[in-house]
Coordinates of C-alpha atoms in Angstrom, one line a residue:
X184 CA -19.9 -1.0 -8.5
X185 CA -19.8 2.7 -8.4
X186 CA -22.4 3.2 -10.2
X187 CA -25.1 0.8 -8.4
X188 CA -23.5 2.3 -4.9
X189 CA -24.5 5.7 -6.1
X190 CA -28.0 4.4 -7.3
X191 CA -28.9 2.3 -5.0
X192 CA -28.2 5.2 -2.0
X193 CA -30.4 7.8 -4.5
X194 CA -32.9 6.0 -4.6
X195 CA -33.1 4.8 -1.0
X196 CA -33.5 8.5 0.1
X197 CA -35.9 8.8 -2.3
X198 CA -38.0 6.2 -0.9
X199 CA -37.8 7.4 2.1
X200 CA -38.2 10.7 1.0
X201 CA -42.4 9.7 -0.2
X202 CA -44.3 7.0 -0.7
X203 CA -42.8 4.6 -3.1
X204 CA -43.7 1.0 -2.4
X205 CA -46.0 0.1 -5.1
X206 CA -43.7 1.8 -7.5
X207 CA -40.6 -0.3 -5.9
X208 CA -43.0 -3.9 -6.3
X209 CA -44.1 -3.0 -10.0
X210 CA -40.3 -1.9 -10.4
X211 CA -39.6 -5.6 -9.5
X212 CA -42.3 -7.5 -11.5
X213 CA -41.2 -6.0 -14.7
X214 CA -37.8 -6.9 -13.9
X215 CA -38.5 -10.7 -13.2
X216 CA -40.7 -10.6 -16.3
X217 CA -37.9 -9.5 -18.2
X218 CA -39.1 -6.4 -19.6
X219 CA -35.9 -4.7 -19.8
X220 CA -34.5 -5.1 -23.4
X221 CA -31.4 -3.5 -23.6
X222 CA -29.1 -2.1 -20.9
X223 CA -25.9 0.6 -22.0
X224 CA -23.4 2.1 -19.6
X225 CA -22.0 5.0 -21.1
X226 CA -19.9 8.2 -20.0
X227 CA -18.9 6.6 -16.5
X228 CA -22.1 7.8 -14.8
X229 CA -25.1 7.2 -17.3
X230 CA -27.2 4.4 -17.2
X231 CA -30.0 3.8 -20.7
X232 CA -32.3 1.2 -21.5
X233 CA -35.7 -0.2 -23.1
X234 CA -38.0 -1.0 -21.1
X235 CA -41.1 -2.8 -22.6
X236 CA -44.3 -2.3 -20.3
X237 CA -48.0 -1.7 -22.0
X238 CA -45.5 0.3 -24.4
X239 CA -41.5 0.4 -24.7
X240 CA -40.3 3.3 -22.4
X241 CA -36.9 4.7 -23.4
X242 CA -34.8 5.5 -19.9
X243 CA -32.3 7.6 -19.0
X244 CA -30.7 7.1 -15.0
X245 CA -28.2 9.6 -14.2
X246 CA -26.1 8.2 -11.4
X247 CA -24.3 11.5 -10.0
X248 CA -27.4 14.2 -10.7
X249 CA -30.7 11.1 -10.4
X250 CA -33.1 13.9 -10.5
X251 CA -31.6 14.3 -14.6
X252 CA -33.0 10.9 -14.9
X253 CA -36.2 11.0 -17.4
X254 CA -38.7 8.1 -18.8
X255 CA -40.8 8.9 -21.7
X256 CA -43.6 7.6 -19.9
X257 CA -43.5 11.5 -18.1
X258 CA -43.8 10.5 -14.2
X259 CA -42.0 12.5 -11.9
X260 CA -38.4 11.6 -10.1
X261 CA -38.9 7.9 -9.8
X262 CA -41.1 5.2 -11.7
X263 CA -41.0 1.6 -12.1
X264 CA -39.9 1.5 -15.5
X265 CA -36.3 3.2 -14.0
X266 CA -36.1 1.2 -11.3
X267 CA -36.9 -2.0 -13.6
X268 CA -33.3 -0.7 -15.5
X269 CA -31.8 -0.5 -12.3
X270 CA -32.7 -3.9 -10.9
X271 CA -31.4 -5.4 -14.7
X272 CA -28.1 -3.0 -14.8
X273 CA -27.5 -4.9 -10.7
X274 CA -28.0 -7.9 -12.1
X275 CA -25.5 -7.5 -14.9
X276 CA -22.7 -6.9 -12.1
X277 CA -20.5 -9.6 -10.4
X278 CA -22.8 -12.0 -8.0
X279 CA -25.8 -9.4 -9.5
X280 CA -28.8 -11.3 -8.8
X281 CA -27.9 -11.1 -5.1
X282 CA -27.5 -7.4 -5.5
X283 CA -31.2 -7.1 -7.0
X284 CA -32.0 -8.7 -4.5
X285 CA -30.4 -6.4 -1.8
X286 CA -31.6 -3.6 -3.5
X287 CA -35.2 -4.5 -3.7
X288 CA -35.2 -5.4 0.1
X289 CA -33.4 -2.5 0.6
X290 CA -35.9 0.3 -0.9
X291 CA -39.1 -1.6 0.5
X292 CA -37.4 -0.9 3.7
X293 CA -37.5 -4.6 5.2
X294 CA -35.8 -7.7 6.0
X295 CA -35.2 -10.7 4.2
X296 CA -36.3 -13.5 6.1
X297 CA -32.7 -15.2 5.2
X298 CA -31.2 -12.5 6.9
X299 CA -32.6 -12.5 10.2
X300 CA -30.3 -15.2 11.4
X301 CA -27.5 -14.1 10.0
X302 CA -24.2 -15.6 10.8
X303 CA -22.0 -13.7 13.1
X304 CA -19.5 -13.4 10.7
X305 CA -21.8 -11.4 8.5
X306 CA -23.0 -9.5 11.6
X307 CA -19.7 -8.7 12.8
X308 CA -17.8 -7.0 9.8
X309 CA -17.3 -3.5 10.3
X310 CA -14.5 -0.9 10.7
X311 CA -13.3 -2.3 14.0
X312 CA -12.8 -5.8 12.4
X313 CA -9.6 -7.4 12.8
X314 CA -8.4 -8.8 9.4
X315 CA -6.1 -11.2 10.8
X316 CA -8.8 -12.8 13.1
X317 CA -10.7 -12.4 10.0
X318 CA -8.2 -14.7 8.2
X319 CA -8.1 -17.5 10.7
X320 CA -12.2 -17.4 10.6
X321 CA -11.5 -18.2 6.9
X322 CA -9.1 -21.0 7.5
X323 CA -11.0 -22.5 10.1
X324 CA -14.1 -22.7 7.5
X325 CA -12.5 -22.8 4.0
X326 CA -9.0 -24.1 4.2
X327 CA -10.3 -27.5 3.0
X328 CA -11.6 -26.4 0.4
X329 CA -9.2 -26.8 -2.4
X330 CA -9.7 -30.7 -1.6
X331 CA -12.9 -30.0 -4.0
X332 CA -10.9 -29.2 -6.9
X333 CA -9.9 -32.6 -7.9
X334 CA -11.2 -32.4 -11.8
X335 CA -12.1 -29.0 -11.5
X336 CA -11.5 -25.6 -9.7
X337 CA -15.0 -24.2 -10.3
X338 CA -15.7 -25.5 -6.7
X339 CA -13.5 -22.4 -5.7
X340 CA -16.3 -19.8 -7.1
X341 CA -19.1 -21.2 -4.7
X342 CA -16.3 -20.4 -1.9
X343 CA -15.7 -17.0 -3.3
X344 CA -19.2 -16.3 -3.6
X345 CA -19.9 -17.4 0.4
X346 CA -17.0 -15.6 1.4
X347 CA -17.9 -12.5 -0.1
X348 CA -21.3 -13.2 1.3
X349 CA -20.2 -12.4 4.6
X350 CA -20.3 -8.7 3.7
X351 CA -23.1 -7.9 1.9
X352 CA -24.3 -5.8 4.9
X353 CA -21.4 -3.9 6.0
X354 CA -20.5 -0.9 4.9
X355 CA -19.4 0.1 1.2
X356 CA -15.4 1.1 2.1
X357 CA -15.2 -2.4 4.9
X358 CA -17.7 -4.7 1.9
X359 CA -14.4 -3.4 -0.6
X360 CA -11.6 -4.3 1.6
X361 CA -13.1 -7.7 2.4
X362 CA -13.9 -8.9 -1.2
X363 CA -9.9 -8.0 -1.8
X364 CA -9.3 -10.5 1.2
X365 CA -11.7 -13.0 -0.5
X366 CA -10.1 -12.9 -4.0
X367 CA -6.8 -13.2 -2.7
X368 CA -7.9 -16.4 0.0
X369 CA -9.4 -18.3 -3.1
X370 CA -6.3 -17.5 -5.3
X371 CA -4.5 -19.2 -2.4
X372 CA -6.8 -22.2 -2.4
X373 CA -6.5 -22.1 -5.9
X374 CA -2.8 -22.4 -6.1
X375 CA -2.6 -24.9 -3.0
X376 CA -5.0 -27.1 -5.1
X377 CA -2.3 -27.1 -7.9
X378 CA 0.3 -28.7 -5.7
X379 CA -1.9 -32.0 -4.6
X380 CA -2.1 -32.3 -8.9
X381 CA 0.1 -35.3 -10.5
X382 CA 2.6 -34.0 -13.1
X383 CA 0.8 -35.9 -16.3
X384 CA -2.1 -33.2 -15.7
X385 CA -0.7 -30.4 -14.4
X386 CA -0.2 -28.3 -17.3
X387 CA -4.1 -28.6 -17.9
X388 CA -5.3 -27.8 -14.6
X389 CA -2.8 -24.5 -14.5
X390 CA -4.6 -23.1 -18.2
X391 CA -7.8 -24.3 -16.5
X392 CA -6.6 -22.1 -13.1
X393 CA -5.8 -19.0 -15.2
X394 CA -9.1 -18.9 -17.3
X395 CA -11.1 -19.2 -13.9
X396 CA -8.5 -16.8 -12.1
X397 CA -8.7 -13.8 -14.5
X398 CA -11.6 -12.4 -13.9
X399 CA -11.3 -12.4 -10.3
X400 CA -7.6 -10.9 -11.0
X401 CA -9.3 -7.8 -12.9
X402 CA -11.6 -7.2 -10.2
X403 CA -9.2 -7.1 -7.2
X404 CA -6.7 -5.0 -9.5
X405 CA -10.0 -2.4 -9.9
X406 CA -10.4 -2.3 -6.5
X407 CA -7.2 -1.7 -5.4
X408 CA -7.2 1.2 -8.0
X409 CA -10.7 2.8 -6.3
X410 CA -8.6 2.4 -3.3
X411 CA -5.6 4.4 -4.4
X412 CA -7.9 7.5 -5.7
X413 CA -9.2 7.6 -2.4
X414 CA -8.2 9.4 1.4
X415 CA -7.9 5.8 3.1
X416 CA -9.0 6.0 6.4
X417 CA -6.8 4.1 9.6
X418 CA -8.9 1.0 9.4
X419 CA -8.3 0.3 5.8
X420 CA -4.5 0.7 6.4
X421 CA -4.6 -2.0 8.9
X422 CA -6.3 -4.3 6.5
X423 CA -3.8 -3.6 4.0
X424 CA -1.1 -4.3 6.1
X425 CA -3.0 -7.7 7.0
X426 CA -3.1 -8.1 3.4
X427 CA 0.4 -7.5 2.6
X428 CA 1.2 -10.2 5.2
X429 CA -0.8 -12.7 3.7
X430 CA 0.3 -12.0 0.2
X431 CA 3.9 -12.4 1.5
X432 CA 3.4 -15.8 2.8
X433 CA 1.9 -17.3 -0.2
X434 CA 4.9 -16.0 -2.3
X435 CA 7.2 -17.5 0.0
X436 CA 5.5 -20.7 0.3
X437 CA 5.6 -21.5 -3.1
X438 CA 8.9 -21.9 -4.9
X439 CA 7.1 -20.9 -9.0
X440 CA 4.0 -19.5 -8.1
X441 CA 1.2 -19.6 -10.4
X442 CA -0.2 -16.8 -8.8
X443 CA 1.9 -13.3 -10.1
X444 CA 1.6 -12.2 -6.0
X445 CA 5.0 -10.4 -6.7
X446 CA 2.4 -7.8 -9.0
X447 CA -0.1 -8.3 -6.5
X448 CA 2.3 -6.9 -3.5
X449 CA 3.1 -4.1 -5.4
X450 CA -0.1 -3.0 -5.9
X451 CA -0.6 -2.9 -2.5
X452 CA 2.5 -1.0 -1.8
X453 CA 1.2 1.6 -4.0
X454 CA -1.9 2.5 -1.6
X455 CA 0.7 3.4 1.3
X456 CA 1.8 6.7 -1.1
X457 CA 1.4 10.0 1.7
X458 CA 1.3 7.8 4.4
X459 CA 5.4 8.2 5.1
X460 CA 5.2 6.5 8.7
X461 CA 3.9 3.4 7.2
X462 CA 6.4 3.3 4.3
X463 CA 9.4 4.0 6.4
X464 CA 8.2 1.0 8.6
X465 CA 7.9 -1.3 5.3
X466 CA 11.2 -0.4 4.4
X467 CA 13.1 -1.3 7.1
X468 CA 10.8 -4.6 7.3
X469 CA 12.1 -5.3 3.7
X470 CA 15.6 -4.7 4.5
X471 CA 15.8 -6.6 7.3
X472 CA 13.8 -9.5 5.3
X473 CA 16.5 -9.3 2.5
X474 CA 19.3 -9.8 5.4
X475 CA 17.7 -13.3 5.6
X476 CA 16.0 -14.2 2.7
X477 CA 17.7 -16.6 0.6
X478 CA 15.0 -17.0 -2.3
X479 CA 15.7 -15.7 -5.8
X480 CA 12.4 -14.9 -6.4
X481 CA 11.7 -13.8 -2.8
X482 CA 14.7 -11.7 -3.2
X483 CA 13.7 -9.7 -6.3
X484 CA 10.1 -9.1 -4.9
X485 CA 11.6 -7.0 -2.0
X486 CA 14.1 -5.6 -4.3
X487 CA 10.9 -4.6 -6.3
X488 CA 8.9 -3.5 -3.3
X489 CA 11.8 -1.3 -2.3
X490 CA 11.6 0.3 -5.6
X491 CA 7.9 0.8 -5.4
X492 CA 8.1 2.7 -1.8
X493 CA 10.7 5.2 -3.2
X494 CA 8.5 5.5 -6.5
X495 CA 5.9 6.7 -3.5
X496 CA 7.9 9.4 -2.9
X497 CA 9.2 10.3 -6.1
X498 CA 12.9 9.5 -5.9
X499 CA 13.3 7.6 -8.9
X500 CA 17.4 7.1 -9.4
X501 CA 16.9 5.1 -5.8
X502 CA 14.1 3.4 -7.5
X503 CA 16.0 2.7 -10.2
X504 CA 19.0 1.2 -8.4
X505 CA 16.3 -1.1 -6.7
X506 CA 14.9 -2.1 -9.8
X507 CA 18.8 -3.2 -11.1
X508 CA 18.5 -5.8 -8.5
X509 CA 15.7 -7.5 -10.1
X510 CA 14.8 -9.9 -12.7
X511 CA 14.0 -7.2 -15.6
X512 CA 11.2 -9.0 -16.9
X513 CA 9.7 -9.4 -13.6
X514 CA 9.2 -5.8 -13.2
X515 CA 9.4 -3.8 -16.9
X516 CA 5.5 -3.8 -16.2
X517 CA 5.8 -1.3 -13.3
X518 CA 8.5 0.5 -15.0
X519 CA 6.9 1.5 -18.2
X520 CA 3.6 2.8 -16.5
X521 CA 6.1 5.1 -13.9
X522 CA 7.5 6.3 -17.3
X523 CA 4.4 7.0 -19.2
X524 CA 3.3 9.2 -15.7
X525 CA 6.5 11.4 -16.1
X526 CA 5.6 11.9 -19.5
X527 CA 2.4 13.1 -18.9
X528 CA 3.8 15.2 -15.7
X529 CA 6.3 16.8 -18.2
X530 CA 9.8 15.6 -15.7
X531 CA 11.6 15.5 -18.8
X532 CA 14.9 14.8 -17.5
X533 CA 13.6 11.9 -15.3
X534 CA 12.7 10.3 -18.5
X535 CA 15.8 10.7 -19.8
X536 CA 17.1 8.7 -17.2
X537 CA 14.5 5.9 -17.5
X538 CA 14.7 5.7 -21.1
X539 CA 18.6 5.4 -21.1
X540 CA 18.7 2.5 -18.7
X541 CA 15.8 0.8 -20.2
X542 CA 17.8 1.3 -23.3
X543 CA 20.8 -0.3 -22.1
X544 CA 18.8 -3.7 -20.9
X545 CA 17.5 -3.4 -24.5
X546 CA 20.9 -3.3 -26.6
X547 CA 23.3 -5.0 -23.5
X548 CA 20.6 -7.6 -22.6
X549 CA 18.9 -10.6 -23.6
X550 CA 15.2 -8.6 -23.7
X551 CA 15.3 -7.1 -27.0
X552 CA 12.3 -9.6 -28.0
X553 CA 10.5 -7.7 -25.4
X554 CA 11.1 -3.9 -26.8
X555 CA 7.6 -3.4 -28.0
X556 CA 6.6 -1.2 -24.8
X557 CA 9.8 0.5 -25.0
X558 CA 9.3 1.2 -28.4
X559 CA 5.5 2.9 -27.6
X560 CA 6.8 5.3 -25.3
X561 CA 9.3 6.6 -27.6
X562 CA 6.7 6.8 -30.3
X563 CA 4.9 8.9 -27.1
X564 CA 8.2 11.0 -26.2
X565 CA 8.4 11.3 -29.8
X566 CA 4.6 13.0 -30.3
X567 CA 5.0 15.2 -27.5
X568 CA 8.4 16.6 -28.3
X569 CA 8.3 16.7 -31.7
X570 CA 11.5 18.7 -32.1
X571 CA 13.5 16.1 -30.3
X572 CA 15.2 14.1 -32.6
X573 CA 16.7 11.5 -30.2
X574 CA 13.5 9.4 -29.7
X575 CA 13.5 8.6 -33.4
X576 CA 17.1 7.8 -33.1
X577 CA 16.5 5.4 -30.5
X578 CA 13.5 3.5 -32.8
X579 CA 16.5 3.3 -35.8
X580 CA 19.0 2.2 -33.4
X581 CA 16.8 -0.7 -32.9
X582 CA 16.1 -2.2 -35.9
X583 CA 14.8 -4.6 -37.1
X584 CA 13.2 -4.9 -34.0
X585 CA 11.7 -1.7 -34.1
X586 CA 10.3 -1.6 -37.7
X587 CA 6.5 -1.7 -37.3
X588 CA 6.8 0.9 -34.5
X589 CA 8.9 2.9 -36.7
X590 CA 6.8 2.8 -39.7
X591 CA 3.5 3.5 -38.0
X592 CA 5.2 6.1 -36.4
X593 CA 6.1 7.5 -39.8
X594 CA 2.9 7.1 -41.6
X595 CA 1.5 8.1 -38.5
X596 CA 3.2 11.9 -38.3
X597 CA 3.3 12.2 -42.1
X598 CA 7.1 11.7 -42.6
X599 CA 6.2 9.5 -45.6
X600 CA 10.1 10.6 -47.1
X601 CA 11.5 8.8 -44.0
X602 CA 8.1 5.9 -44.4
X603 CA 9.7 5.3 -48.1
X604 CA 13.3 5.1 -46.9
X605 CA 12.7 3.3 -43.6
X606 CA 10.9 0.3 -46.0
X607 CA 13.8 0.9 -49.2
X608 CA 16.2 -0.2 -46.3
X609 CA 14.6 -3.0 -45.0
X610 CA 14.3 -4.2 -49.0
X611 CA 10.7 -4.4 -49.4
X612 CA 8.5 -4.2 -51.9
X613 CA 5.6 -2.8 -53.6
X614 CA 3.5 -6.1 -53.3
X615 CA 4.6 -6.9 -49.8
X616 CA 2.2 -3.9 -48.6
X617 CA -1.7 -3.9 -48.5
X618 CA -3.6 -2.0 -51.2
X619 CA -4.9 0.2 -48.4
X620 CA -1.0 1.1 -47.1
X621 CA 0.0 2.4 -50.1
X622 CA -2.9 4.2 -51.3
X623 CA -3.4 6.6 -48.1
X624 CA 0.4 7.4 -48.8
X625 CA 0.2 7.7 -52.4
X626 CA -3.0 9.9 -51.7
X627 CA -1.0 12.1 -49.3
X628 CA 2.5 12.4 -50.9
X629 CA 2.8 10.6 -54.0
X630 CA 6.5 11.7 -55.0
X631 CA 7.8 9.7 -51.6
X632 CA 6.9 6.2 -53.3
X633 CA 8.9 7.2 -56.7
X634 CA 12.6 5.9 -55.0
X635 CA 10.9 2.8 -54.0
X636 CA 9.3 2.1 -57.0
X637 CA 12.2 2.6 -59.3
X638 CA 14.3 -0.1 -56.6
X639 CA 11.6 -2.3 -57.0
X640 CA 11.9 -2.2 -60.8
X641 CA 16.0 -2.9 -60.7
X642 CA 15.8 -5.5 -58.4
X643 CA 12.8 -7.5 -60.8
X644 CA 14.8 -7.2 -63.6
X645 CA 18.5 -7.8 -62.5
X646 CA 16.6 -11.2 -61.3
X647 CA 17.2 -11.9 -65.1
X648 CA 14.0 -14.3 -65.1
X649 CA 10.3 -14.1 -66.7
X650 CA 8.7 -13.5 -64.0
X651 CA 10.9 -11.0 -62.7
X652 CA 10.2 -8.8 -65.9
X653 CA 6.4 -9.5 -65.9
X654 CA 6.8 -7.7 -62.2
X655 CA 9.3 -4.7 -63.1
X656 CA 6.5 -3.7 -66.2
X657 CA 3.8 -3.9 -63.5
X658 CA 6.1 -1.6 -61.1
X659 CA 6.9 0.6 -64.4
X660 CA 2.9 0.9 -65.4
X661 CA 3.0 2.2 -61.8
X662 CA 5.7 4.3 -62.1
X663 CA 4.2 6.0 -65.1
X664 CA 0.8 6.8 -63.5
X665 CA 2.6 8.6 -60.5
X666 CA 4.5 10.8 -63.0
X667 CA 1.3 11.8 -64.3
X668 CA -0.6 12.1 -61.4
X669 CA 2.7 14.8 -60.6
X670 CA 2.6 15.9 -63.7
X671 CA 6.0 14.7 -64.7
X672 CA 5.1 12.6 -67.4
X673 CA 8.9 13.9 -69.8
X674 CA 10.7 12.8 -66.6
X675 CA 8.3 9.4 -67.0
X676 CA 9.4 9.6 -70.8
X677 CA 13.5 10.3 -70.2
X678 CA 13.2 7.6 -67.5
X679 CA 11.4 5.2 -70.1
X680 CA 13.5 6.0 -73.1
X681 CA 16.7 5.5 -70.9
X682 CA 15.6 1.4 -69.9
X683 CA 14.5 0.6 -72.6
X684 CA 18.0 1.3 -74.1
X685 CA 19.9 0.0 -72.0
X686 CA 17.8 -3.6 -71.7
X687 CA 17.2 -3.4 -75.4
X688 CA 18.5 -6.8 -75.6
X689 CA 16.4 -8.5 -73.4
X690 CA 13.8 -9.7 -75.4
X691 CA 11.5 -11.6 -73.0
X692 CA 11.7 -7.9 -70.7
X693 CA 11.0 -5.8 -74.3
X694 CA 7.7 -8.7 -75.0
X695 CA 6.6 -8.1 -71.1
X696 CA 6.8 -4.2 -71.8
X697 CA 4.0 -4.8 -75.1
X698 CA 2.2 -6.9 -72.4
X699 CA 1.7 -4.1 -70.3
X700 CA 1.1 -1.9 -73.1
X701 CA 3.6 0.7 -72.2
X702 CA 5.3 -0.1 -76.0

């Protein structure tokens, strides 16, 4: 949406800048006729394409500098072959054909027929809207709604769509904060609908609510993240506010919510960082909510949003205690992202003190199953201090939970000593690994495989079977070509000489060793 916000107002003053009308309608015919082939965002800001005309036209649209932008057909600043790519890069975007649409109207500099009796709500949203009248307007005209979703919730995107549809002419910052209010309204419907559904078919409709819900999810969560690398102005902490507040009563209505508004809230919480009247408000609002809130779940999302507001200001032991209050896997995805930020910012002794506590849930708890994003930071903490020994202590600690994370890890830092030790330990073998595993090490440090090897060969034969000796003079052929490819082959011939003496009298291993021709 940044991109076609950028575009669209380039190109508007450029319109109005000269005479650009016929260019805009030809722009538009191509772009109903298909003619764009291929449309590629790339590097955040650059827009390419195909564009077949009386001959293909390769175009370049450069969102932040749109005088850059070049077509090989050679007209100056703006022709119809880029804005036939633009027109087909809007329609690619959520509810894009609408968006064409807008555009199109928008650099002809006239008014769509549709819109010249425009509803009053669509009129009316602008930075002195009030979200909470905004709210009841939506209650009074789609709280029924979720009646529709008998067999199916699709009903619920025609609602978003005519929701979000009351914004399409207000401003960019007031359209933003109103397609958040949509989203979450329709994830309200959506999770209302679930409760008229009998029990034979609920488990259906809730996979059938997530797939249709998870789009609309990533979107709000993008949003809310424009939202927090922005200065907000006063209206837009109003409607978050309003939006906290309706996000709170849905959690509390529901006793399991399908809907993760616990996530949601503190997402929200997170755009009131720098704005320390409006946390200190919040916080005495959640502990006078915790004085009276009874609600397990309830309880461990203010417990959470407590810990979020002191995250805000960088006080993370009192975030911390917060965060012992709660369910742990209700919040480990907040933590490990707060983590990951310290690590980046260098606070090495705050890390420290998340890493030990998280540690502790890990080898205390009942969350060890869940150590895999534990396990990635160390392997982080563990690149960017590579003379700390500690985080590669932590990964042995946890074994054999933490084997693939310690193995990559190895491989991936070229400790292929420790590699060969770490997989010796856990008892595997030469054929348990993937040609490709073992050749990149072998390539790298051959001399590391030798101790696993020569296990490998006393564990095949002390199996005392046939097919246990067919595998050690497999391992052994292997063996041999290492030693050579070190140039060790008498320490290959000492090691040969000595079993083959001492199994001498096993005849089946002696006919096996013929078979692999190393008699």
């Amino acid at each position: 949406m940044q991109i076609y916000n950028q575009l669209l107002a380039a190109f508007d003053e450029l319109c109005q800048s000269g005479n650009y009308t016929a260019v805009v309608k030809r722009a538009w015919q191509l772009y109903q006729a298909d003619a764009v082939q291929k449309t590629n965002v790339y590097a955040k800001n650059m827009v390419n394409g195909i564009v077949k005309d009386v001959e293909l036209h390769a175009v370049v649209i450069d969102s932040e500098h749109i005088r850059y932008s070049s077509c090989t057909c050679q007209h100056s600043d703006f022709c119809e072959h880029i804005g036939a790519l633009f027109f087909q890069y809007s329609k690619g975007l959520e509810n894009g054909k609408v968006l064409a649409e807008q555009a199109y109207f928008q650099l002809l500099g006239v008014t769509r027929a549709s819109s010249i009796q425009q509803s009053e709500s669509s009129s009316s949203l602008d930075q002195h809207t009030n979200p909470a009248e905004l709210f009841q307007r939506l209650h009074s005209k789609y709280g029924e709604d979720w009646k529709k979703c008998k067999h199916s919730f699709h009903p619920l995107s025609q609602t978003l769509t005519a929701i979000k549809g009351m914004a399409k002419h207000s401003p960019q910052n007031v359209q933003r904060m109103h397609w958040c209010a949509s989203i979450l309204y329709v994830l309200y419907l959506g999770e209302r609908a679930l409760l008229a559904v009998d029990s034979f078919s609920r488990y259906y409709h809730e996979m059938t609510f997530k797939r249709i819900a998870e789009p609309w999810m990533t979107s709000l969560y993008e949003w809310l993240k424009e939202l927090k690398d922005e200065k907000l102005h006063s209206f837009e902490y109003e409607w978050i506010r309003e939006l906290l507040a309706f996000v709170y009563d849905c959690a509390a209505k529901m006793e399991k919510p399908m809907v993760e508004w616990d996530y949601i809230y503190y997402h929200l919480l997170g755009l009131l960082a720098g704005n320390e009247t409006q946390q200190q408000e919040m916080v005495q609002l959640f502990k006078q909510q915790l004085e009276l809130e009874q609600s397990p779940y309830m309880r461990n999302m203010l417990y959470g949003s407590l810990a979020v507001l002191k995250l805000n200001e960088h006080e993370d032991e009192a975030a911390i205690s917060y965060f012992e209050k709660c369910q742990f896997e209700k919040v480990q995805r907040l933590i490990y992202p707060v983590v990951e930020g310290r690590m980046q910012e260098q606070q090495w002794d705050k890390v420290h003190i998340w890493m030990d506590r998280l540690l502790e849930h890990f080898t205390t708890g009942q969350h060890i199953r869940s150590v895999g994003p534990y396990l990635s930071l160390c392997r982080k903490a563990s690149m960017l201090q590579p003379s700390e020994e500690r985080w590669q202590s932590v990964m042995i600690m946890l074994l054999p939970h933490s084997y693939s994370s310690l193995a990559e890890h190895y491989a991936a830092q070229g400790q292929y000593e420790q590699w060969t030790d770490l997989q010796m330990y856990m008892g595997r073998k030469p054929d348990d690994f993937k040609g490709a595993e073992l050749q990149s090490i072998e390539r790298h440090s051959p001399e590391a495989l030798l101790p696993m090897y020569h296990q490998a060969i006393d564990s095949a034969i002390h199996s005392r079977n046939r097919q246990g000796y067919r595998m050690a003079a497999k391992y052994m052929k292997k063996l041999q070509g290492l030693y050579e490819q070190l140039e060790k082959q008498d320490v290959w011939l000492r090691y040969f000489d000595a079993m083959q003496h001492k199994y001498s009298r096993l005849r089946a291993f002696q006919e096996e060793l013929l078979k692999g021709k190393l008699l």
